C-alpha atoms as one frame of an Amber mdcrd trajectory, in Angstrom:
protein
   0.811 -26.419  14.299  -0.886 -25.868  17.610  -3.402 -23.170  18.371  -0.925
 -21.512  20.745   1.745 -21.204  18.028  -0.820 -19.780  15.614  -1.734 -17.133
  18.208   1.933 -16.218  18.599   2.374 -15.875  14.844  -0.766 -13.725  14.588
   0.472 -11.532  17.454   3.837 -11.084  15.733   2.159 -10.270  12.408  -0.119
  -7.773  14.170   2.908  -6.070  15.755   4.654  -5.832  12.391   1.468  -4.462
  10.816   1.147  -1.794  13.522   4.754  -0.707  12.961   4.082  -0.605   9.204
   0.892   1.451   9.718   2.733   3.932  11.955   5.521   4.303   9.399   2.972
   4.717   6.612   1.199   7.445   8.605   4.516   9.224   9.105   5.273   9.059
   5.375   1.817  10.233   4.380   1.253  13.014   6.896   4.225  14.011   9.019
   7.485  14.154   7.066   8.733  17.743   6.730   8.436  18.226   2.954   4.675
  17.663   3.188   4.394  20.833   5.278   6.411  23.059   2.948   4.644  26.098
   1.477   3.021  25.344  -1.883   3.549  21.608  -1.431  -0.151  20.841  -1.704
  -1.524  20.132  -5.155  -4.581  18.409  -6.483  -5.174  16.041  -9.365  -8.607
  14.567  -9.971  -7.938  13.378 -13.538  -7.086   9.662 -13.607  -3.687   8.794
 -15.121  -2.660  12.461 -15.508   0.271  12.249 -13.080   1.176   8.681 -14.079
   1.222   9.689 -17.742   3.335  12.758 -16.985   5.955  10.682 -15.153   6.050
   8.091 -17.940   6.176  10.518 -20.880   8.564  13.043 -19.325  10.693  10.673
 -17.228  13.944  12.234 -18.447  12.999  15.602 -16.934  12.726  14.198 -13.419
  15.426  13.075 -11.054  15.348   9.299 -10.816  14.423   9.370  -7.108  11.425
  11.625  -7.774  10.285   9.566 -10.758  10.740   6.209  -9.024   9.166   7.207
  -5.709   6.109   8.713  -7.380   5.404   5.716  -9.586   6.769   2.696  -7.767
   6.952   4.091  -4.239   3.177   4.385  -4.143   2.860   0.759  -5.214   5.489
  -0.552  -2.769   4.039   1.552   0.053   0.726  -0.363  -0.008   2.035  -3.867
  -0.673   2.332  -4.703   3.059  -1.303  -3.609   3.463  -2.416  -6.283   1.004
  -0.051  -8.868   2.465  -0.636  -8.556   6.210  -4.394  -7.986   6.407  -5.351
 -11.374   4.897  -2.998 -13.055   7.357  -4.703 -11.312  10.260  -8.305 -11.590
   9.065  -9.618 -14.633   7.199 -12.568 -12.662   5.829 -10.178 -10.475   3.850
  -8.840 -13.338   1.743 -10.589 -12.333  -1.463  -8.974 -10.170  -4.129 -11.979
  -7.890  -4.581 -12.138  -7.209  -0.831  -8.418  -6.369  -0.663  -8.741  -4.187
  -3.763 -11.684  -2.331  -2.242  -9.971  -1.914   1.150  -6.745  -0.720  -0.479
  -8.707   1.772  -2.561 -10.715   3.050   0.424  -7.667   3.347   2.703  -5.733
   5.168   0.009  -8.666   7.466  -0.794  -9.022   8.303   2.897  -5.305   9.128
   3.116  -5.536  11.333   0.000  -8.614  13.139   1.327  -6.862  13.796   4.653
  -3.768  15.079   2.813  -5.896  17.379   0.688  -8.006  18.644   3.572  -5.091
  19.359   5.909  -2.779  20.530   3.107  -0.079  17.960   3.882   0.918  16.959
   0.398  -2.035  16.947  -1.927  -4.894  14.921  -3.277  -3.955  12.861  -6.339
  -6.328  10.288  -7.793  -3.328   8.584  -9.407  -1.911   7.854  -5.951  -5.146
   6.010  -5.192  -4.747   3.951  -8.370  -1.093   3.148  -7.627  -1.734   2.376
  -3.945  -4.635   0.087  -4.864  -2.336  -1.686  -7.311   0.174  -2.066  -4.489
  -2.436  -3.530  -2.155  -3.416  -6.055  -4.811   0.246  -6.912  -5.469   0.711
  -7.489  -1.735  -2.343  -9.742  -1.772  -0.838 -11.651  -4.697   2.347 -12.155
  -2.679   0.211 -13.377   0.231  -1.375 -15.968  -2.075   2.039 -17.104  -3.346
   3.478 -17.386   0.165   0.382 -19.234   1.349   0.668 -21.697  -1.536   4.379
 -22.218  -0.808   3.708 -22.721   2.901   1.046 -25.337   2.081   3.373 -27.030
  -0.387   6.104 -27.491   2.195   3.428 -28.569   4.663   3.824 -25.877   7.278
   0.454 -25.201   8.807   0.381 -21.500   9.645  -2.872 -20.326   8.092  -6.097
 -22.233   7.925
């Protein structure tokens, strides 16, 4: 694949990533329920919220249960998928794990500080897991692309 085609693919991936980042920012900071009175809470005990949702799943509506456990994972999967495509230096699992953790921690700190939602250490754990899952998908797609001999990433 020529250098020009690679640039076009990178530009398209960058555009998709920007749209994803804007949507993520909207979800994290601007949707109306985050600004409701008493919506802000804090949890600094690891696995407290995760454990609560697992042990008492039958007391929660499915949408609440699913979005709090799996939504946080799914929400950060594109982060771990797109960044290694855009930046070769980010193609190591520990780097993507660290970046996912730092980005999630920053989002949680902003939520806690501005009282839009709340700080929850379990969200950081779930989002980091999502970033690493996205990175795993990147590795699988990259392997598949190499196997069928399409040269997109070098």
